[in-house]
Tab-separated table of C-alpha atoms and ligand atoms in Angstrom:
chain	number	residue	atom	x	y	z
A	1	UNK	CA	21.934	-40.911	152.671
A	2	UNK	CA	19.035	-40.002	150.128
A	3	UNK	CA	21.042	-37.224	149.167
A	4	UNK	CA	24.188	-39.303	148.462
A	5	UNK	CA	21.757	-42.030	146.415
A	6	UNK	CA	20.434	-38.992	144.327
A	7	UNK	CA	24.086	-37.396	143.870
A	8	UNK	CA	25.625	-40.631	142.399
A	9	UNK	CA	22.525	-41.508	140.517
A	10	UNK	CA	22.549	-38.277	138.576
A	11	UNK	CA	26.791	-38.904	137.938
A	12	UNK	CA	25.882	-42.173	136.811
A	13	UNK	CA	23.770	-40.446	134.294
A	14	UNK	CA	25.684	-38.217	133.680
A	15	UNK	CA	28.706	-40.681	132.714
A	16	UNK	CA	26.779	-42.987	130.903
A	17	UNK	CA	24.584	-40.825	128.923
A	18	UNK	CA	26.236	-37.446	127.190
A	19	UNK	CA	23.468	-35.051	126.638
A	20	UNK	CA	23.917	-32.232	124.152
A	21	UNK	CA	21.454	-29.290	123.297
A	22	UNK	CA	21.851	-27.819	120.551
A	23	UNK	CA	20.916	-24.430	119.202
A	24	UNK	CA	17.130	-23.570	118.994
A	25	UNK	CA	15.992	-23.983	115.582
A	26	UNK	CA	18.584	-25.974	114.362
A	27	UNK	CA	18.055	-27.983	111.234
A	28	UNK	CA	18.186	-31.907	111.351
A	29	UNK	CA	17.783	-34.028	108.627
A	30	UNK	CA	19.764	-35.952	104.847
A	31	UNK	CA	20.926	-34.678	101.663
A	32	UNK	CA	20.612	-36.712	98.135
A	33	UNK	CA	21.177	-35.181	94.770
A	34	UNK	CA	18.877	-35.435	91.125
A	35	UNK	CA	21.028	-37.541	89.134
A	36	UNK	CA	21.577	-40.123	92.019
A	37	UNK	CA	18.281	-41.086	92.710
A	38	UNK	CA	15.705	-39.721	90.153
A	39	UNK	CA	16.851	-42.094	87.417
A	40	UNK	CA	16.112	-41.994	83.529
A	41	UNK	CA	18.013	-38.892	83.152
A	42	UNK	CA	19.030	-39.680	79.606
A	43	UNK	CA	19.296	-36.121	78.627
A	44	UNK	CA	22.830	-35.618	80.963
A	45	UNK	CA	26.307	-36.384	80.330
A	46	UNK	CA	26.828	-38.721	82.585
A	47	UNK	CA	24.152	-41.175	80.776
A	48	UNK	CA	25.782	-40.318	77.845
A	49	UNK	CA	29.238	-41.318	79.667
A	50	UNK	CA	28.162	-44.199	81.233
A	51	UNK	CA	26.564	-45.469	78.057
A	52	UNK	CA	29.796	-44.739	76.055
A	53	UNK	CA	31.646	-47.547	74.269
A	54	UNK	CA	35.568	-45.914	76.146
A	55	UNK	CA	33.255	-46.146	79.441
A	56	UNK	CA	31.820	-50.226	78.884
A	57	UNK	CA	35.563	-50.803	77.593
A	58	UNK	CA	37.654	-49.735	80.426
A	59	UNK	CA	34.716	-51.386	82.598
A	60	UNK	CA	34.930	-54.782	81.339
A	61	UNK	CA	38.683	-54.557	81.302
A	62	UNK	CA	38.705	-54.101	84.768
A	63	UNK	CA	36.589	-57.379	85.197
A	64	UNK	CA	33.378	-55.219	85.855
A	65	UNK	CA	29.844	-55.614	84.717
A	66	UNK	CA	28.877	-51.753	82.704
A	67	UNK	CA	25.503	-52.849	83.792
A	68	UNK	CA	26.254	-52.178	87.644
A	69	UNK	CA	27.963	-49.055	86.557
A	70	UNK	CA	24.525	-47.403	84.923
A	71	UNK	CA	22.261	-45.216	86.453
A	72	UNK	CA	19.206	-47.039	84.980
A	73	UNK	CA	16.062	-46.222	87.332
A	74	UNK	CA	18.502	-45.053	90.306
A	75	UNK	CA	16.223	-44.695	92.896
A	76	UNK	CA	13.320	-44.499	91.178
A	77	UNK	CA	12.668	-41.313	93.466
A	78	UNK	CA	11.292	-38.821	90.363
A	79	UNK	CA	8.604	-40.913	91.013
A	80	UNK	CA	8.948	-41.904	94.558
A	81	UNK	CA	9.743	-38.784	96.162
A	82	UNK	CA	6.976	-38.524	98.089
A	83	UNK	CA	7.377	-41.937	100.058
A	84	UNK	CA	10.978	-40.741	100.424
A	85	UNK	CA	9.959	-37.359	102.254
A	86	UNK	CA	7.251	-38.967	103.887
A	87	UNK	CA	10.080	-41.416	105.600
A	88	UNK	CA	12.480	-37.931	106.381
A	89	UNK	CA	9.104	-37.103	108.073
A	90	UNK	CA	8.707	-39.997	109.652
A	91	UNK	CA	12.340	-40.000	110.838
A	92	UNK	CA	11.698	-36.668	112.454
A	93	UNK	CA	14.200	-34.489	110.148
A	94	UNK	CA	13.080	-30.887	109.593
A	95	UNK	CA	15.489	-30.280	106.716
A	96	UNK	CA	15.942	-31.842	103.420
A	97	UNK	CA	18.606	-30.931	100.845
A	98	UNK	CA	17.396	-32.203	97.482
A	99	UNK	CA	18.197	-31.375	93.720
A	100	UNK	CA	16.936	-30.672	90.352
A	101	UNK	CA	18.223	-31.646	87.027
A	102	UNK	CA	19.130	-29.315	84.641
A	103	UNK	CA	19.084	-31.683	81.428
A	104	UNK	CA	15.822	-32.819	82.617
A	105	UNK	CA	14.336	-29.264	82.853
A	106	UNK	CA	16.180	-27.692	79.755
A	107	UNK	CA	16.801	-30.843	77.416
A	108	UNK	CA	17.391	-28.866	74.607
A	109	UNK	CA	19.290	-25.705	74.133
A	110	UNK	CA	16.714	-22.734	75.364
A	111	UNK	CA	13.648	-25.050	75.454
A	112	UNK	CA	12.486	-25.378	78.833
A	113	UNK	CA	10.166	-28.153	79.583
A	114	UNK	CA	7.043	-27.219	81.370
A	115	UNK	CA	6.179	-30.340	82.562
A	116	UNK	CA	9.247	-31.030	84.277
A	117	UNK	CA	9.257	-28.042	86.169
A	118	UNK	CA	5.460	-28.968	86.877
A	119	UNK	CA	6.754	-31.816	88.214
A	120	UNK	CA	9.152	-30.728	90.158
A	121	UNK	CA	6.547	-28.000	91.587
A	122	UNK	CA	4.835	-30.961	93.178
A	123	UNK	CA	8.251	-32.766	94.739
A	124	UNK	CA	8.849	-29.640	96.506
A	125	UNK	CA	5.039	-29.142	97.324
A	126	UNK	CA	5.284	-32.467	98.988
A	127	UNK	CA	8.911	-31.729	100.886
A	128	UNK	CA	6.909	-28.768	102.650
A	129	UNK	CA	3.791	-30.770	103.432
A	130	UNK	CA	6.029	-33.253	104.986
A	131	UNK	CA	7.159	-30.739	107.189
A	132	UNK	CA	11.298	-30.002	105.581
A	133	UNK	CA	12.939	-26.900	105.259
A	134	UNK	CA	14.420	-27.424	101.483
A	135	UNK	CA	17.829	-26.510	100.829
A	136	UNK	CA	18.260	-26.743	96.736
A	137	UNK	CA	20.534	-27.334	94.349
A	138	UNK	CA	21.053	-25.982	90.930
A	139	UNK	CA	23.963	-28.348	89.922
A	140	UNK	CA	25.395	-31.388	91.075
A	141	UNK	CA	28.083	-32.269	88.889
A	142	UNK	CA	25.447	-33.030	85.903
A	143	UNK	CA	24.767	-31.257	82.784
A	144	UNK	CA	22.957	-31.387	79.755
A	145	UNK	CA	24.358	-33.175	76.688
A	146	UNK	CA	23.732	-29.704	74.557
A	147	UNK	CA	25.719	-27.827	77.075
A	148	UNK	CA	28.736	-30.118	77.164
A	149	UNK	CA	29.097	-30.340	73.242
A	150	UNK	CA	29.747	-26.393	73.258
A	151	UNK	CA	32.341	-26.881	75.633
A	152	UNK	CA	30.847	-27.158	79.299
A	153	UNK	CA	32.375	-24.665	81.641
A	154	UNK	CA	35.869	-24.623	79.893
A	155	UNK	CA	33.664	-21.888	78.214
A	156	UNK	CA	33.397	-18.280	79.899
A	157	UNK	CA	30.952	-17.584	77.505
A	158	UNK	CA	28.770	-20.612	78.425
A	159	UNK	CA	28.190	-19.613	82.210
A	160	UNK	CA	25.266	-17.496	80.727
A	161	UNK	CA	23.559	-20.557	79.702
A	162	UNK	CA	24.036	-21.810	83.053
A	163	UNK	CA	22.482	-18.451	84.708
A	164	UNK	CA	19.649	-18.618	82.419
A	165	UNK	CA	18.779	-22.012	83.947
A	166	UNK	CA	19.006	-20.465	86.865
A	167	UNK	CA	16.988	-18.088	86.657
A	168	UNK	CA	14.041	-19.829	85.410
A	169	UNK	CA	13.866	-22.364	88.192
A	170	UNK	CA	14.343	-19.334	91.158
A	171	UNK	CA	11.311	-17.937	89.103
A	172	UNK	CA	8.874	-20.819	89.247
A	173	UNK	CA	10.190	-22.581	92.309
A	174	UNK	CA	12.054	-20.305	94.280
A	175	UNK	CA	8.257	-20.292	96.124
A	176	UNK	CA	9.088	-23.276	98.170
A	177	UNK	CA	12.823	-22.813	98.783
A	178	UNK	CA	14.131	-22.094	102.136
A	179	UNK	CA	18.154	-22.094	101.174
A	180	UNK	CA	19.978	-21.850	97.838
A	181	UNK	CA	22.546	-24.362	96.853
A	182	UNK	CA	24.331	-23.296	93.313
A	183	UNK	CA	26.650	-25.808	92.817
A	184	UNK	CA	28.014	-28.926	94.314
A	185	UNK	CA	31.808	-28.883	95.037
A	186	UNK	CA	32.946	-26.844	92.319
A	187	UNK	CA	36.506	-28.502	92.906
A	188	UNK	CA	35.566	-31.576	93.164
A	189	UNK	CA	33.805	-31.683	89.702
A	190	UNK	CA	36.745	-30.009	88.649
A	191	UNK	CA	39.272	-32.110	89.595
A	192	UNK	CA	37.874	-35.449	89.047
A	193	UNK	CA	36.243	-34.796	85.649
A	194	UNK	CA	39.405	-32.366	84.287
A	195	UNK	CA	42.560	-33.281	86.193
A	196	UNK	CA	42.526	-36.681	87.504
A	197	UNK	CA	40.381	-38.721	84.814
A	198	UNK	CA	37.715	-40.131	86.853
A	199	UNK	CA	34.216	-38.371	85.755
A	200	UNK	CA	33.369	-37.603	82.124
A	201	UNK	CA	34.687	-35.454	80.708
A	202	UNK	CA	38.052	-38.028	81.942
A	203	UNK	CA	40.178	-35.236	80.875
A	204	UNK	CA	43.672	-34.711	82.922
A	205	UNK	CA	44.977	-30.947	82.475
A	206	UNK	CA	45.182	-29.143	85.415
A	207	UNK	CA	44.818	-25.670	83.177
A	208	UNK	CA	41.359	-27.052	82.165
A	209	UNK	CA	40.860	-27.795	85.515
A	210	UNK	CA	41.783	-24.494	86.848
A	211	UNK	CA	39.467	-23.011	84.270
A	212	UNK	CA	36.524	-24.822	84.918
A	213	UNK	CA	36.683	-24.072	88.776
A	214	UNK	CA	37.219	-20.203	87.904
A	215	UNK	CA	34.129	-19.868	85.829
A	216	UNK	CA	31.726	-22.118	88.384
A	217	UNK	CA	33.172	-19.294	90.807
A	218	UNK	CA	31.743	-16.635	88.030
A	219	UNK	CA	28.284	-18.859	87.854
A	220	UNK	CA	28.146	-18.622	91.591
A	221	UNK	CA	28.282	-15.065	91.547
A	222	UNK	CA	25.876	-14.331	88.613
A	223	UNK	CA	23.105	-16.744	89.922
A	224	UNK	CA	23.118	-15.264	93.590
A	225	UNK	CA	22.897	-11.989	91.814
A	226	UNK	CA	19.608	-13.331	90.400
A	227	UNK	CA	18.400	-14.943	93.765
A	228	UNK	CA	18.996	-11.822	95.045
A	229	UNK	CA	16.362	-10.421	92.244
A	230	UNK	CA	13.998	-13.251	92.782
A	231	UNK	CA	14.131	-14.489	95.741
A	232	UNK	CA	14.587	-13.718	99.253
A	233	UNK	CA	16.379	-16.895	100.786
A	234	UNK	CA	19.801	-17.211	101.678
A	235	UNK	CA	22.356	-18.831	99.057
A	236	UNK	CA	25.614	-20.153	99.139
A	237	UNK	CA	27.704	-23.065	97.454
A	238	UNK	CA	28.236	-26.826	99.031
A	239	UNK	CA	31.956	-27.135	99.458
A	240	UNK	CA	34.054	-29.990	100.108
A	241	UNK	CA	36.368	-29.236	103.134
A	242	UNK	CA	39.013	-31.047	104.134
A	243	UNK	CA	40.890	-31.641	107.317
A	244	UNK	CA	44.376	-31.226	107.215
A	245	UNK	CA	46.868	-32.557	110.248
A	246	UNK	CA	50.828	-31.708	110.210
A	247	UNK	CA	53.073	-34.790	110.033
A	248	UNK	CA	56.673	-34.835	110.621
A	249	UNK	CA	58.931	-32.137	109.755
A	250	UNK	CA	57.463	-28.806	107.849
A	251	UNK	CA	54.511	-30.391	107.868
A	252	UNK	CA	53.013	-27.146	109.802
A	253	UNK	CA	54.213	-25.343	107.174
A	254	UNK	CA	52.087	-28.227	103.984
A	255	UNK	CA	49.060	-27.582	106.302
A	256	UNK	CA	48.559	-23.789	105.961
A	257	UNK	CA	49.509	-23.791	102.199
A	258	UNK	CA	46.753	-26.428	101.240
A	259	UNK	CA	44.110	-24.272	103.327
A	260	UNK	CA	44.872	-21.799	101.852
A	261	UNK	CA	44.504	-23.218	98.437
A	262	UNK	CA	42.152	-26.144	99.056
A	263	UNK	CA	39.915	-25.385	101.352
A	264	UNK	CA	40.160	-21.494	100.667
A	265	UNK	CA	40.360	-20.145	97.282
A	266	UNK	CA	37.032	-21.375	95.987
A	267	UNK	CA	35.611	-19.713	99.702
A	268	UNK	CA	37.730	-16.113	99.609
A	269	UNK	CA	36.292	-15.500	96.272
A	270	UNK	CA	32.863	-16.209	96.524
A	271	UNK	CA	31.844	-15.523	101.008
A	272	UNK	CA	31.140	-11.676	99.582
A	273	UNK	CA	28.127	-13.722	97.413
A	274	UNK	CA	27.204	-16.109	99.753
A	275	UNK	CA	24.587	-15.833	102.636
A	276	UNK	CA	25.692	-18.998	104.551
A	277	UNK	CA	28.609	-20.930	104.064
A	278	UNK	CA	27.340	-24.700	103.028
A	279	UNK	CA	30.039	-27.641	103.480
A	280	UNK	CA	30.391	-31.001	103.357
A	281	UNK	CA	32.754	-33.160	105.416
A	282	UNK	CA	34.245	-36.222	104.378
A	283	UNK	CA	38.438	-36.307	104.231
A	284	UNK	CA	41.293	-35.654	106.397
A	285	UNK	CA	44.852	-35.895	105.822
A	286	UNK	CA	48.064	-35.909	107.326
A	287	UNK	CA	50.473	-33.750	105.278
A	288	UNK	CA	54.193	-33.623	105.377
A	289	UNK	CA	56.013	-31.088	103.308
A	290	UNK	CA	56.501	-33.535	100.325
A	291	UNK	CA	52.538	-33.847	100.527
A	292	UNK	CA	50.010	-36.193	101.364
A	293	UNK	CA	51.530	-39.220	103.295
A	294	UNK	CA	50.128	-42.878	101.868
A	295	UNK	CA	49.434	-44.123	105.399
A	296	UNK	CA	47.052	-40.846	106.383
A	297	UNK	CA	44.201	-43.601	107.263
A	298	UNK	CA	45.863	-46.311	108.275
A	299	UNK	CA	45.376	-45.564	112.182
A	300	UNK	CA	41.696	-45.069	111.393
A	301	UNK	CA	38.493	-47.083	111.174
A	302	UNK	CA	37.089	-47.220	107.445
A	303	UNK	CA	34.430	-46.348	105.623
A	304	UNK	CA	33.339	-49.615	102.707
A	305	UNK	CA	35.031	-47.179	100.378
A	306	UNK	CA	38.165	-47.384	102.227
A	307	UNK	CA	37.699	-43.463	103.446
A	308	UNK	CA	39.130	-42.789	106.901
A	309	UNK	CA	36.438	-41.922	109.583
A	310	UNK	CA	37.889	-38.629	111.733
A	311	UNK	CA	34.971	-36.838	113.605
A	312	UNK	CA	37.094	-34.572	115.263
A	313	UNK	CA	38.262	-33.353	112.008
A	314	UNK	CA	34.956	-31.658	111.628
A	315	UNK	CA	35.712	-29.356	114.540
A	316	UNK	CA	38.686	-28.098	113.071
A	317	UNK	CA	37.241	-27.475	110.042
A	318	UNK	CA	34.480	-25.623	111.386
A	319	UNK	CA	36.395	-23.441	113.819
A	320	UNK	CA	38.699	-22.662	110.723
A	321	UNK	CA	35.662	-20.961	109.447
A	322	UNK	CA	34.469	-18.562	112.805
A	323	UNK	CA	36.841	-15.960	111.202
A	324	UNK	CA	34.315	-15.242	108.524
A	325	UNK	CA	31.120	-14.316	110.875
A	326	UNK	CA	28.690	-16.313	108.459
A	327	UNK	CA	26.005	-18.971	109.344
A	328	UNK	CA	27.684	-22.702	109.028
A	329	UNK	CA	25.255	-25.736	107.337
A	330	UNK	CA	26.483	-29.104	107.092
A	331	UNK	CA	25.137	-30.175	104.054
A	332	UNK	CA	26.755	-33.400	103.493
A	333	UNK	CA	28.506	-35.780	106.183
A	334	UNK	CA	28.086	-39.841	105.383
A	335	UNK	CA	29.572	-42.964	104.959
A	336	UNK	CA	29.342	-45.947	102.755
A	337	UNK	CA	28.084	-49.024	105.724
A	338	UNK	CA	26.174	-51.454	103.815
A	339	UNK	CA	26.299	-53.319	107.036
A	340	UNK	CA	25.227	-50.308	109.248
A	341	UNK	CA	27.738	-51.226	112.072
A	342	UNK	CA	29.536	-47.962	112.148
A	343	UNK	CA	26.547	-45.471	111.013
A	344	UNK	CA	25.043	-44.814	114.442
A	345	UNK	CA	28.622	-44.152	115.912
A	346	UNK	CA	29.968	-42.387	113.170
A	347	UNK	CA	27.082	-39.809	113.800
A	348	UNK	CA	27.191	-38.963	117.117
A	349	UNK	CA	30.632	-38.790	116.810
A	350	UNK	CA	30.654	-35.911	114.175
A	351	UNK	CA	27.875	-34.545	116.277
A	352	UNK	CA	29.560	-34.544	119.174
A	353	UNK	CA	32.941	-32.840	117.290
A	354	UNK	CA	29.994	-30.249	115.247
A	355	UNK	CA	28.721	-29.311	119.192
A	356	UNK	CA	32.125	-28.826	120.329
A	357	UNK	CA	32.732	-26.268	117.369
A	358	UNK	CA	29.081	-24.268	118.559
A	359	UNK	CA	30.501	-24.095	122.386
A	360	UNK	CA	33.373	-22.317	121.062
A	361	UNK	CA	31.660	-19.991	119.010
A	362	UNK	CA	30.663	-21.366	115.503
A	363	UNK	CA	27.320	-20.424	114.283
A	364	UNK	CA	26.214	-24.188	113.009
A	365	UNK	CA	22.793	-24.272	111.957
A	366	UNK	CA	21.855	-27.518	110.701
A	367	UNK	CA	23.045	-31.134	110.248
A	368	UNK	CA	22.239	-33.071	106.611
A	369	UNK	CA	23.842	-36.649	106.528
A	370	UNK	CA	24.704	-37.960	103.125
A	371	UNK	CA	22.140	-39.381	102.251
A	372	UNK	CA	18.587	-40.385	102.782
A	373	UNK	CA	18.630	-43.543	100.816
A	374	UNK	CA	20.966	-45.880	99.137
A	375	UNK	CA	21.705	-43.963	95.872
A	376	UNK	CA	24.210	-44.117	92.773
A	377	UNK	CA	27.378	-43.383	93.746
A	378	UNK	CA	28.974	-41.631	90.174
A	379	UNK	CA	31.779	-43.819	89.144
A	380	UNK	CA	31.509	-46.557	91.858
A	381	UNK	CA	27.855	-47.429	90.601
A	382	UNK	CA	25.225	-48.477	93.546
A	383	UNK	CA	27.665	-50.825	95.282
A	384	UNK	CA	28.943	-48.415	98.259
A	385	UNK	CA	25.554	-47.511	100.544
A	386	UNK	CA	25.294	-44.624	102.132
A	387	UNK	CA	21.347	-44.311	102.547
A	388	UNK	CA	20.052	-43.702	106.380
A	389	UNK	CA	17.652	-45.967	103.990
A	390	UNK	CA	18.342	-48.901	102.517
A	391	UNK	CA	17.265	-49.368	98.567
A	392	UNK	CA	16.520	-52.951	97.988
A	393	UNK	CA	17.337	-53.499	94.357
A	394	UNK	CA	16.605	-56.549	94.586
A	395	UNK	CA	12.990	-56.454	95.758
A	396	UNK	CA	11.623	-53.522	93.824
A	397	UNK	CA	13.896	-50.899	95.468
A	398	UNK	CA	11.587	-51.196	98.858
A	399	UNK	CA	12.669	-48.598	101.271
A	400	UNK	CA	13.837	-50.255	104.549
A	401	UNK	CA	15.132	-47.978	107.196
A	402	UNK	CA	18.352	-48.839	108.650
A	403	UNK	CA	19.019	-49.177	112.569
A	404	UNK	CA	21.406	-45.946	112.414
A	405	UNK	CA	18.501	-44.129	111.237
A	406	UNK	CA	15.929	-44.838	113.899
A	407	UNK	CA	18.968	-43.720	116.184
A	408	UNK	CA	19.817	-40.379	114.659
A	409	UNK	CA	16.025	-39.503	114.478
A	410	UNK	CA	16.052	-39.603	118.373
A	411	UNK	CA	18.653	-37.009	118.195
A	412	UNK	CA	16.235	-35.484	115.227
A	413	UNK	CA	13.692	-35.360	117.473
B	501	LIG	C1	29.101	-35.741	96.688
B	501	LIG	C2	28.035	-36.812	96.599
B	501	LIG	C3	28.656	-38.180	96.789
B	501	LIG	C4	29.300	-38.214	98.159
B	501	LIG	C5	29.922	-39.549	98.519
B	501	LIG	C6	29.983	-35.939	97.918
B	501	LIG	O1	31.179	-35.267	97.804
B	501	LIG	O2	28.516	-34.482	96.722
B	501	LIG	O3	27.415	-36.702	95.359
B	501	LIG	O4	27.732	-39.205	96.661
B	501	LIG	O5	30.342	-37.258	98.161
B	501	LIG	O6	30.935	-39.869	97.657
């Protein structure tokens, strides 16, 4: 009888309670970018855009306040960063993937400024002593006013200014670094600031576009060459992979051609220069052959941006990439839940889909939700919240850790 009690006990345990282990040495923990939470970066383009009479215009023609649509003090975290990583610690993550910002650190053309890069000696000083492997990135769809007025990356023969950049932060921080992020979806800056309008430059011309995405992949190449040089920790880009499901007839046939040109031309060209392959996971879509159906979400809980929520998405997506043999990091995977009711869920969920992809064979290293507070959201301003912690900006932008959080660091831990 004791033996039947301690049989049906464990099933019930079993049934009621998944338990997943996952790799030894796995990396837990958020991702946030410069520009979203430091605040006061007045030397970028995008202060500069959002600051711009065609910006306040179409704004206040769509009924909006500009003033919700500014950066302003973001976060407040170039000053706060240390209460931030001190909450990561406190929330059990061993992983961090933060920024820096290039206007801030090269304001003017060539000048570097000493201070800044002081500065952000001491944020990434305080990451380690807080116990977080740092994954950094070089650019996250920001750059300096001077480097936009001689033509951005629509330029070739700007990517050295880029490099140069580059190279002076892997010099004097590449100390502290544990992994190498270049750039931040090189086809998503791309296509939303040169094809479809949305970030500055607003332009729509999918040559541009095309351009711009071909020389980030030359900037990719040339800065891991110089990591390389400098420093011996692994590099790679953060890109934005999507899921793609077949839907009705040929739609097979709509799935393997945008793989192959979404989610793989950026990847082809650049795996020989990258030591990991970093992604982030957000969409999924149901293709036909006439392309992306209208009602792809409509069978699927939303995000408060009106994103469709598909964890098992993120399996696909991963076992899409065993073929190449490389390390797999998360480094993004969030959702905007100002009312935190679908946060906890929506993580395990992904984790459970990211722990199916190991037991079949993907190397997945590490975990970073988007994000680890409330931050500014590019065009959408600070209304959609995807912080594990809440920014009050209303009370002095106190830190208050949401529920979801204090449920993913038991996983953390
Ligand atoms: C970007 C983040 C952004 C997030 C949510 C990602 O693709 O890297 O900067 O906040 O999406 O929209």
């Amino acid at each position: 009888i004791n033996n039947i009690k301690v049989f049906f006990f464990f099933l019930l345990r079993k049934m009621s309670k998944i338990q997943l282990k996952f790799p030894k040495g796995f990396l837990w923990g958020a991702a946030s970018s410069a520009y979203q939470t430091e605040g006061g970066n007045t030397n970028s383009d995008w202060w500069a855009w959002e600051h711009s009479q065609k910006r306040m215009e179409a704004l206040k023609k769509q009924g909006k306040e500009p003033l919700n649509y500014m950066s302003g003090i973001a976060c407040d975290s170039y000053n706060r960063f240390d209460e931030d990583f001190a909450l990561a610690e406190h929330l059990s993550h061993n992983a961090i993937r933060i920024g820096v910002e290039w206007s801030r650190i090269e304001p003017k053309e060539g000048v570097f400024d000493e201070d800044v890069l002081d500065h952000y000696e001491k944020m990434l000083q305080s990451a380690k002593f807080h116990g977080l492997q740092i994954f950094l990135t070089l650019h996250h769809y920001t750059n300096p006013i001077w480097f936009v007025k001689k033509g951005g990356f629509l330029k070739t023969k700007n990517i050295s200014f880029f490099v140069d950049y580059a190279h002076h932060v892997v010099e004097r921080l590449g100390q502290y670094v544990d992994f190498w992020v270049t750039i931040n979806e090189p086809e998503i800056y791309a296509t939303q600031g040169y094809a479809l309008g949305i970030f500055p430059p607003q332009e729509k011309n999918l040559f541009k576009c095309f351009k711009v995405i071909n020389n980030l992949i030359e900037s990719h190449k040339q800065i891991s060459a110089v990591i390389k040089i400098h420093s011996s920790k692994p590099v790679s880009l953060a890109l934005n992979l999507l899921d793609f499901q077949p839907s009705g007839f040929l739609g097979e046939v709509a799935v393997r051609l945008m793989r192959y040109i979404i989610n793989g031309y950026i990847m082809r060209r650049t795996l020989d220069y990258c030591d990991y392959i970093g992604m982030n996971y957000y969409f999924h879509h149901h293709l036909s052959w006439f392309g992306l159906r209208k009602h792809s979400h409509e069978n699927h809980e939303k995000t408060d941006r009106g994103w469709g929520i598909h964890p098992e998405g993120l399996e696909r997506v991963l076992l899409s990439l065993k073929k190449y043999e490389k390390p797999v990091y998360i480094l993004e995977n969030g959702l905007a839940d100002a009312a935190d009711s679908r946060r906890e869920k929506f993580i395990k969920d992904h984790l459970y889909y990211l722990h199916c992809a190991i037991a079949k064979g993907v190397d997945v290293r590490g975990y970073l939700h988007w994000s680890l507070t409330d931050n500014f959201e590019w065009e959408e301003g600070f209304w959609p919240r995807f912080g594990l912690i809440e920014v009050d900006r209303e009370d002095l932008l106190r830190r208050k850790v949401r529920y979801s959080a204090t449920k993913y660091a038991e996983i953390c831990k």
